[in-house]
PDB file of C-alpha atoms in Angstrom:
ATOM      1  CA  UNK A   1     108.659  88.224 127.882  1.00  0.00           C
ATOM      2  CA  UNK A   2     105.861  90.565 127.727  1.00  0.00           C
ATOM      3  CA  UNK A   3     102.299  90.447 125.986  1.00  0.00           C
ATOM      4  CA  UNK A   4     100.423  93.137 123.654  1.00  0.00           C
ATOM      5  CA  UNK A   5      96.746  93.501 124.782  1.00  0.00           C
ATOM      6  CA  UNK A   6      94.197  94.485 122.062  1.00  0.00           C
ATOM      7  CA  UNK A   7      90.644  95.432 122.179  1.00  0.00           C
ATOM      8  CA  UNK A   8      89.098  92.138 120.882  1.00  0.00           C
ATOM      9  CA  UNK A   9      86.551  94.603 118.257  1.00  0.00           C
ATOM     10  CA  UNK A  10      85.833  98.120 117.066  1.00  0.00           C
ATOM     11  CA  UNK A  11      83.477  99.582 115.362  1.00  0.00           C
ATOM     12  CA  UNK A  12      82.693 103.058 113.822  1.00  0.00           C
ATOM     13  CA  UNK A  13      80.723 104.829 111.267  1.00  0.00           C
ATOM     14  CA  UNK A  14      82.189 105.310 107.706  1.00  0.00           C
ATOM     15  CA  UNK A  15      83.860 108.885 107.422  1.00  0.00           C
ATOM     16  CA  UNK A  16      84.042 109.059 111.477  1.00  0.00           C
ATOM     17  CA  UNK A  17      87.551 108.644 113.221  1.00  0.00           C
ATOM     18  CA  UNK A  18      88.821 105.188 114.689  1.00  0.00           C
ATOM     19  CA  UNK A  19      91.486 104.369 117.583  1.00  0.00           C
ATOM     20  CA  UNK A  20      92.500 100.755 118.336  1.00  0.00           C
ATOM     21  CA  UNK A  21      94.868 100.624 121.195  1.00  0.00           C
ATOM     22  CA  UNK A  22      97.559  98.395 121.674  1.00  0.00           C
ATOM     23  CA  UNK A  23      98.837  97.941 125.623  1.00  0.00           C
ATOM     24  CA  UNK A  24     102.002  96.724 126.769  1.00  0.00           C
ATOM     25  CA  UNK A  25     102.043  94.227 129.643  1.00  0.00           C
ATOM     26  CA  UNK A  26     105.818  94.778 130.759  1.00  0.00           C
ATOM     27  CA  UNK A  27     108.452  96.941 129.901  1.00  0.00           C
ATOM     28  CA  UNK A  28     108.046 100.452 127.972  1.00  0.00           C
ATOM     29  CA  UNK A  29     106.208 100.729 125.202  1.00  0.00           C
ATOM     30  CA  UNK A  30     108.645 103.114 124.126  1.00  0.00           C
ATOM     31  CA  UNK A  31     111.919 100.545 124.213  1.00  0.00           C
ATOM     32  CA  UNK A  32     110.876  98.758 121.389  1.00  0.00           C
ATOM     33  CA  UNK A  33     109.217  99.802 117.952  1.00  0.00           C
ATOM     34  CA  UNK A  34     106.004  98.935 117.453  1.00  0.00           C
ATOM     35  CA  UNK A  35     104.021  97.696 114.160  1.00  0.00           C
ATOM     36  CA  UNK A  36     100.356  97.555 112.698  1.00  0.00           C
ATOM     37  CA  UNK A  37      99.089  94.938 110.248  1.00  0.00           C
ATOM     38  CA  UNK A  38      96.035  95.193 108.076  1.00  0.00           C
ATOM     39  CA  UNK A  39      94.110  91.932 107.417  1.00  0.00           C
ATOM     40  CA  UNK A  40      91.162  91.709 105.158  1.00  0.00           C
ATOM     41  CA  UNK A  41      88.824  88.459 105.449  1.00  0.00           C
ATOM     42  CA  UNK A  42      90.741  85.921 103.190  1.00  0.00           C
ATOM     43  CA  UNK A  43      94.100  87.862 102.451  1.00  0.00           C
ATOM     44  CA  UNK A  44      97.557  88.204 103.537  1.00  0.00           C
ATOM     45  CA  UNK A  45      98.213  90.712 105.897  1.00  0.00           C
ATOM     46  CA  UNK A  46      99.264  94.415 104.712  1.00  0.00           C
ATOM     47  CA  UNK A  47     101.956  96.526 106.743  1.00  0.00           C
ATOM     48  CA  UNK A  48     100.453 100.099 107.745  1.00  0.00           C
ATOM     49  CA  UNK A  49     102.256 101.498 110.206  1.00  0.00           C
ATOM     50  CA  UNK A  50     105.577 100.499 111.300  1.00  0.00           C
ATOM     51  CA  UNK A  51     108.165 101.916 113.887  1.00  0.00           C
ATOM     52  CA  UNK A  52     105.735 103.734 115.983  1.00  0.00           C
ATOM     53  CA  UNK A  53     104.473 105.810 113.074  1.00  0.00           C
ATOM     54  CA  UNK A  54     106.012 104.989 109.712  1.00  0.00           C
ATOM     55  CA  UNK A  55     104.097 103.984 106.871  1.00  0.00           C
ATOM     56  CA  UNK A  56     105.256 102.162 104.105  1.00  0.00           C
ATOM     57  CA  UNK A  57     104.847 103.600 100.820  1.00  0.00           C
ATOM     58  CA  UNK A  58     101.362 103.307  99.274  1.00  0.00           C
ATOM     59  CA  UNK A  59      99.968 103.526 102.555  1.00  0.00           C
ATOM     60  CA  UNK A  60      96.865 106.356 102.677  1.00  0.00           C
ATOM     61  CA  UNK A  61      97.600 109.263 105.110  1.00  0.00           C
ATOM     62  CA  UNK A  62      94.577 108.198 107.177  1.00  0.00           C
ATOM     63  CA  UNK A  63      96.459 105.360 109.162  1.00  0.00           C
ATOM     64  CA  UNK A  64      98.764 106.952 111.655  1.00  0.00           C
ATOM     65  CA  UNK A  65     100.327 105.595 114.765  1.00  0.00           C
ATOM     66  CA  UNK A  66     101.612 106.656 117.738  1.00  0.00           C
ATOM     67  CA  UNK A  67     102.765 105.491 121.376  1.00  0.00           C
ATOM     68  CA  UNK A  68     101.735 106.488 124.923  1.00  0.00           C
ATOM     69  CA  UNK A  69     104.504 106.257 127.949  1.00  0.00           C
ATOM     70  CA  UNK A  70     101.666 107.265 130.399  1.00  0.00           C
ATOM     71  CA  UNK A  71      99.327 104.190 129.352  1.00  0.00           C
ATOM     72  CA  UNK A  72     102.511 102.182 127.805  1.00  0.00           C
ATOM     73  CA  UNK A  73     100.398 101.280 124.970  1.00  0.00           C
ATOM     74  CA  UNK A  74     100.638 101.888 121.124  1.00  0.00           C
ATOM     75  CA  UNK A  75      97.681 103.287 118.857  1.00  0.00           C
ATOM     76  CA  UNK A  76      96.805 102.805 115.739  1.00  0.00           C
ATOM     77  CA  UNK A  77      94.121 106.124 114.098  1.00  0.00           C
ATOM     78  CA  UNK A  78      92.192 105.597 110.852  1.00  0.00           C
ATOM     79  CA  UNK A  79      90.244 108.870 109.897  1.00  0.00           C
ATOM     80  CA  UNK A  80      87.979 109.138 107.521  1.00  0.00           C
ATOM     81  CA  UNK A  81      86.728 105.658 107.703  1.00  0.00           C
ATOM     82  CA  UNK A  82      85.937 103.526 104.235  1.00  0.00           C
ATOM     83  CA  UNK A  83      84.104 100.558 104.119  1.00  0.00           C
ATOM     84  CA  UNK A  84      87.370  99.011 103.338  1.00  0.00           C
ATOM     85  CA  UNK A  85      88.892  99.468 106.156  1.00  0.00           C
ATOM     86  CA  UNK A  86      87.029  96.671 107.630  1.00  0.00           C
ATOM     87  CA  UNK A  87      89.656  94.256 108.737  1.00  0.00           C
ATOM     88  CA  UNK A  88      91.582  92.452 111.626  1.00  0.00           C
ATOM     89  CA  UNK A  89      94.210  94.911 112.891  1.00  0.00           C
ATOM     90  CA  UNK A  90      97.516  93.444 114.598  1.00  0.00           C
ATOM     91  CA  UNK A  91     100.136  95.195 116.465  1.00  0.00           C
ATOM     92  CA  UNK A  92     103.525  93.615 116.836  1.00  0.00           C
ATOM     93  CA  UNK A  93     106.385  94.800 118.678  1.00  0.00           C
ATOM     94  CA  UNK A  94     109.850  92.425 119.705  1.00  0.00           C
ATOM     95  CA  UNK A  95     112.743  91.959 122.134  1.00  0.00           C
ATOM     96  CA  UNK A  96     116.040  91.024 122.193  1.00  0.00           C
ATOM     97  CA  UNK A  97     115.284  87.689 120.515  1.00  0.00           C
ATOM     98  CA  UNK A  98     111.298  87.575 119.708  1.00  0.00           C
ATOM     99  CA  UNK A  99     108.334  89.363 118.304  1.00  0.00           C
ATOM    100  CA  UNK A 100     105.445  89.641 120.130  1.00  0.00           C
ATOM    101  CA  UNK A 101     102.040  90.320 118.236  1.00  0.00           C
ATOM    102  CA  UNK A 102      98.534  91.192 119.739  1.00  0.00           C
ATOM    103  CA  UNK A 103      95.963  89.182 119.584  1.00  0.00           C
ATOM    104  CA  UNK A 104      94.114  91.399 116.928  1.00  0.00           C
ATOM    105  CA  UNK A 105      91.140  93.893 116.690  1.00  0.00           C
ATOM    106  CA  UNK A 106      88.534  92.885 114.313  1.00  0.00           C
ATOM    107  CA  UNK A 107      87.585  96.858 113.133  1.00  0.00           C
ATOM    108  CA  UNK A 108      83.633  96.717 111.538  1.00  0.00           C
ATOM    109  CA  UNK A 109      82.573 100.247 109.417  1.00  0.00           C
ATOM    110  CA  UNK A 110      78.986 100.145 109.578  1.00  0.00           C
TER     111      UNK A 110
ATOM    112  CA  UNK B   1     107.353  97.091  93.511  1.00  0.00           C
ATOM    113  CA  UNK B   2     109.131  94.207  95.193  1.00  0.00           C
ATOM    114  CA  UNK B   3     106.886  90.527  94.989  1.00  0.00           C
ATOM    115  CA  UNK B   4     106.838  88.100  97.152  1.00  0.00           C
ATOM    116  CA  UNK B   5     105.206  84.018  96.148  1.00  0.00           C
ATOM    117  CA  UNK B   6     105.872  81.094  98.331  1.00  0.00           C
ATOM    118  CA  UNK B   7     105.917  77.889  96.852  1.00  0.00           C
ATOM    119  CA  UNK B   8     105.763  74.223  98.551  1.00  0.00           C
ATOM    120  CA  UNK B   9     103.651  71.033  99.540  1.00  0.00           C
ATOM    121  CA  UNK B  10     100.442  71.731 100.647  1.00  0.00           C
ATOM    122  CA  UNK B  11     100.568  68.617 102.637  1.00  0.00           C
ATOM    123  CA  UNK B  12     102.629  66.910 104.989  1.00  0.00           C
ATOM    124  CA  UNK B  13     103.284  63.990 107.200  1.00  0.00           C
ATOM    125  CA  UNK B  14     103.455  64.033 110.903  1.00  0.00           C
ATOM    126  CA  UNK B  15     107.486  63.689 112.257  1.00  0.00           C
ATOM    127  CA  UNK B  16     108.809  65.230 108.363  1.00  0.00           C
ATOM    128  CA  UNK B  17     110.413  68.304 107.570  1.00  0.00           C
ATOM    129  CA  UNK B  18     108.071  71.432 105.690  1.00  0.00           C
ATOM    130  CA  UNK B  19     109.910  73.006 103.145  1.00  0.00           C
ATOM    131  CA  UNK B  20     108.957  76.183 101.609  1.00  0.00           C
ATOM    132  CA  UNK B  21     110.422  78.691  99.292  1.00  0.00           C
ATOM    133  CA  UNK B  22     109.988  82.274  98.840  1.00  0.00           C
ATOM    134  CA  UNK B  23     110.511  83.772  94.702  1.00  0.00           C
ATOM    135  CA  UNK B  24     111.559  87.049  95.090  1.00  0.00           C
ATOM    136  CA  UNK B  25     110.802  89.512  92.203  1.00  0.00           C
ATOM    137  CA  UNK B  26     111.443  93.006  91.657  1.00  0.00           C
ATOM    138  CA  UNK B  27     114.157  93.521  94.329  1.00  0.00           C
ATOM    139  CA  UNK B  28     117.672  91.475  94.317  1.00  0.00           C
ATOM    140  CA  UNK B  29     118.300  90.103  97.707  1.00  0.00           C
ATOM    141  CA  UNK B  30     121.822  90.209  97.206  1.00  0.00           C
ATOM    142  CA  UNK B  31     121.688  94.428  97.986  1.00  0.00           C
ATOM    143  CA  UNK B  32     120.059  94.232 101.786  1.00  0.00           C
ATOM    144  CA  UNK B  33     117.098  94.177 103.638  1.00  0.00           C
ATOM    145  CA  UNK B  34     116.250  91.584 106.000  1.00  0.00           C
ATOM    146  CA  UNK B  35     113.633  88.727 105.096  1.00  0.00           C
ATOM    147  CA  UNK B  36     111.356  86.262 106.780  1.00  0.00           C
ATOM    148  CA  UNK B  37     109.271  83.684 107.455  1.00  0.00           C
ATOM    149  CA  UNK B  38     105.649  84.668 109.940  1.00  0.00           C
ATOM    150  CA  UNK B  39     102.552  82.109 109.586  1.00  0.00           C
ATOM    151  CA  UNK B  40      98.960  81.503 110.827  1.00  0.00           C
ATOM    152  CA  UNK B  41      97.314  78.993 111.988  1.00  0.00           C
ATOM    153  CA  UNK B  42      93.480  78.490 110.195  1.00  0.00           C
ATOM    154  CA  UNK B  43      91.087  81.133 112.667  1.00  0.00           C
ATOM    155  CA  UNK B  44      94.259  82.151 114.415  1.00  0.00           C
ATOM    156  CA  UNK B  45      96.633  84.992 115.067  1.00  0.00           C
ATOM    157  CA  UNK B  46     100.119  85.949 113.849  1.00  0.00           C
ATOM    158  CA  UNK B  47     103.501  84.094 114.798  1.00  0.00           C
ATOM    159  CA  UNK B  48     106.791  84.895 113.424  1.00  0.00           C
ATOM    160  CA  UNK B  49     109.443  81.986 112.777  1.00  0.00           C
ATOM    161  CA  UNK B  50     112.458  83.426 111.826  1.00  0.00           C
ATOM    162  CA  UNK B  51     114.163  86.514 109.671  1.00  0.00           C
ATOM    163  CA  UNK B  52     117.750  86.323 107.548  1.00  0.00           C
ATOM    164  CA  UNK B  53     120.084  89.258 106.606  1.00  0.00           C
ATOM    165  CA  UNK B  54     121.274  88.855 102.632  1.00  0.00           C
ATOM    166  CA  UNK B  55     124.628  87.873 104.278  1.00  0.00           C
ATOM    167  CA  UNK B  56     122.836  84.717 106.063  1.00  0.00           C
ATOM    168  CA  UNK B  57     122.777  85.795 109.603  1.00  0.00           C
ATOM    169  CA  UNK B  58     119.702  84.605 111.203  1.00  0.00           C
ATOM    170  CA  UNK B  59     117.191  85.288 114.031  1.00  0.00           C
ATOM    171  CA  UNK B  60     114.776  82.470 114.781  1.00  0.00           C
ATOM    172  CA  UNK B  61     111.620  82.417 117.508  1.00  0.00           C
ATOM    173  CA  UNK B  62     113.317  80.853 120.470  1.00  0.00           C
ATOM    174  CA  UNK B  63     110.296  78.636 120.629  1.00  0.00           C
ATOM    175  CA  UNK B  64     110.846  77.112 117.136  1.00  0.00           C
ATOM    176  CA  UNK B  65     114.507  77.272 117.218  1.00  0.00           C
ATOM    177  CA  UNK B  66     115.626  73.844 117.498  1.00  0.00           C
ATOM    178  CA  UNK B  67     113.324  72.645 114.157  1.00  0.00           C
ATOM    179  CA  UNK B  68     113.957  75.968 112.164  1.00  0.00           C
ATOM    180  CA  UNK B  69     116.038  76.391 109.213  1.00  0.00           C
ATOM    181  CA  UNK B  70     115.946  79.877 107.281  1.00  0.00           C
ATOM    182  CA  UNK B  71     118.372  79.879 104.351  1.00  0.00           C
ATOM    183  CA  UNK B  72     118.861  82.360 101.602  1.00  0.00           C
ATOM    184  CA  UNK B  73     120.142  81.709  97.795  1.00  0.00           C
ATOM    185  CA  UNK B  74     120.732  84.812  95.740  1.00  0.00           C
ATOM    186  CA  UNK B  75     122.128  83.502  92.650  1.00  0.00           C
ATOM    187  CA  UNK B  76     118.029  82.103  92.788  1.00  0.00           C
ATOM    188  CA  UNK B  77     116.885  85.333  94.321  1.00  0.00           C
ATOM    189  CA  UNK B  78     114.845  83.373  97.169  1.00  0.00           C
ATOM    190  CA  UNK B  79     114.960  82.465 101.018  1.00  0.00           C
ATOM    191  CA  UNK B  80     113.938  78.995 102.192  1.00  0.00           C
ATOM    192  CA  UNK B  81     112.158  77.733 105.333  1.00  0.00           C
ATOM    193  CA  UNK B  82     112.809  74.180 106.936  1.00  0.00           C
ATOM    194  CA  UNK B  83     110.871  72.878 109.755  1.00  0.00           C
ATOM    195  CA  UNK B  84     111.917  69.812 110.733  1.00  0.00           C
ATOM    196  CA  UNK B  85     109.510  67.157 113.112  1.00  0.00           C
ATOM    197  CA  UNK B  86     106.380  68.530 112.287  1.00  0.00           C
ATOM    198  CA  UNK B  87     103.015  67.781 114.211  1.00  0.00           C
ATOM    199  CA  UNK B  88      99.597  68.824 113.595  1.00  0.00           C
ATOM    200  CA  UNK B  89     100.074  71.904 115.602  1.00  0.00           C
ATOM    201  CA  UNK B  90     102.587  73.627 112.571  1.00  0.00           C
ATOM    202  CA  UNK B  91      99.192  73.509 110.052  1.00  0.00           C
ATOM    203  CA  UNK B  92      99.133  77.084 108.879  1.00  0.00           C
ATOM    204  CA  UNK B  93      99.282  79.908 106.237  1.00  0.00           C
ATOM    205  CA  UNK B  94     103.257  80.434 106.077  1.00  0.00           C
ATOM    206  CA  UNK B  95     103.610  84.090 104.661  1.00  0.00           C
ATOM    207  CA  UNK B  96     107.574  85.198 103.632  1.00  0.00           C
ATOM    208  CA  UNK B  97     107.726  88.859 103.840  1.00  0.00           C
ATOM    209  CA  UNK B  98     111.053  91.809 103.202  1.00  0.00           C
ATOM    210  CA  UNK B  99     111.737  93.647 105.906  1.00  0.00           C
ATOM    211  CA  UNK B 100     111.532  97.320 106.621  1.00  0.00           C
ATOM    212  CA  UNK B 101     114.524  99.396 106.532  1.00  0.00           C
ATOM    213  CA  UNK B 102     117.347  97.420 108.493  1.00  0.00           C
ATOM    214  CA  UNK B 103     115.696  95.984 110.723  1.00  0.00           C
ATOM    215  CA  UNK B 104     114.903  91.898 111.603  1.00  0.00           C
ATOM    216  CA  UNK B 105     111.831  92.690 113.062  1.00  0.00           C
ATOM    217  CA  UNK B 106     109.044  95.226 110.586  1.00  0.00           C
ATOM    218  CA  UNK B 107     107.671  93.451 107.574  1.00  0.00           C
ATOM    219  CA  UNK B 108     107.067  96.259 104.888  1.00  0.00           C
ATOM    220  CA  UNK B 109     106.040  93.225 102.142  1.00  0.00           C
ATOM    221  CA  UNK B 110     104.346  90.448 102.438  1.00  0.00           C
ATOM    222  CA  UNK B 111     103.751  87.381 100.337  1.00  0.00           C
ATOM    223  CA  UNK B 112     100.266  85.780  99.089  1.00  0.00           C
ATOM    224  CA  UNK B 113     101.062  83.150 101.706  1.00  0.00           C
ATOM    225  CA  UNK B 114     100.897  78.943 101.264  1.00  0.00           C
ATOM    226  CA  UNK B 115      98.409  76.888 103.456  1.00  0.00           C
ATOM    227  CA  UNK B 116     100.431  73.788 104.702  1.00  0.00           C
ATOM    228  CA  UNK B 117      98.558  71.070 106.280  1.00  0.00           C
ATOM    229  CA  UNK B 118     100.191  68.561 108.784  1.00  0.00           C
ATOM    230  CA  UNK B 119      98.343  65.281 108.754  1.00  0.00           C
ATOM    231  CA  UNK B 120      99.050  61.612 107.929  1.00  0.00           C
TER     232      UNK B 120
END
């Protein structure tokens, strides 16, 4: 099994550009897909990105994703920050028989 | 817009089974898409517990496997979770979710989620 290491916080100004990484401890990033969650304090979590860089629809241009071989980690970009944005971030990716999610990325917009 | 709304005790006793549903609305089962079962304990992260095809075939977390039960009723439109031998340690927020495209392992939708407690 492998394990998804995430940055435990970010933070950024609102309208600035954001990167949360997503790092693969065995294995290449690149066998399996890999998925981003959006959790606001006190909600369910939203799907933003998932296989590598799909977003489902209703999802704002601004989230993007995208995976490094070199680094063997995943990334999740939010541009154009919003004070709504604030939120725990999760990525997820799986084998043959489990997911595996990160531990999560609490993102503050101040 | 497919909808999502789990339903089920709030509470349980140590050693029982948890039994949640999820209502689906806006989408028939019966025409694809995988679905499943992820929860979270209070503070905690993620953990999936199992996904079901329409047709009933099944993927569970090899961790849970032996206590898991992931059914699906279309005539009801809704997927059911068992967990069977529960201990304080299976408290959480138990989301269902649909799937993304074909696959068992992308949730696209997620539900409100339920809080279940595990105590005597």
């Amino acid at each position: 099994n492998f394990m998804l290491t995430q940055p435990h916080s970010v933070s950024e100004s609102p309208g600035k550009t954001v990167t949360i990484s997503c790092t693969r401890s065995s294995g290449s990033i690149a066998s399996n897909y890999v998925q981003w969650y959006q959790q606001r304090p006190g909600s369910s979590p939203t799907t933003v990105i998932y296989e590598d860089n799909q977003r489902p629809s209703g999802v704002p241009d601004r989230f993007s994703g995208s995976i490094d071989s070199s680094s063997n980690s995943a990334s999740l970009t939010i541009s154009g920050l919003k004070t709504e944005d604030e939120a725990d971030y999760y990525c997820q990716s799986y084998d043959s028989s489990n997911w595996v999610f990160g531990g999560g990325t609490k993102l503050t917009v101040l | 817009q497919v909808q999502l709304q789990e339903s089920g005790p709030g509470l349980v006793k140590p050693s029982e089974t948890l039994s949640l549903t999820c209502a689906v609305s806006g989408y028939s089962i019966s025409s694809g898409y995988y679905w499943g079962w992820i929860r979270q304990p209070p503070g905690k992260g993620l953990e999936w517990i199992g996904s079901i095809y329409h047709s009933g075939s099944t993927y569970y977390n090899p961790s849970l496997k032996s206590r898991v039960t992931i059914s699906v009723d279309t005539s009801k439109n809704q997927f059911s979770l068992k967990l069977s031998s529960v201990t304080a340690a299976d408290t959480a927020v138990y989301y269902c979710a649909r799937l993304c495209s074909s696959s068992w392992y992308a949730p696209c939708y997620w539900g409100q989620g339920t809080l279940v407690t595990v105590s005597s």
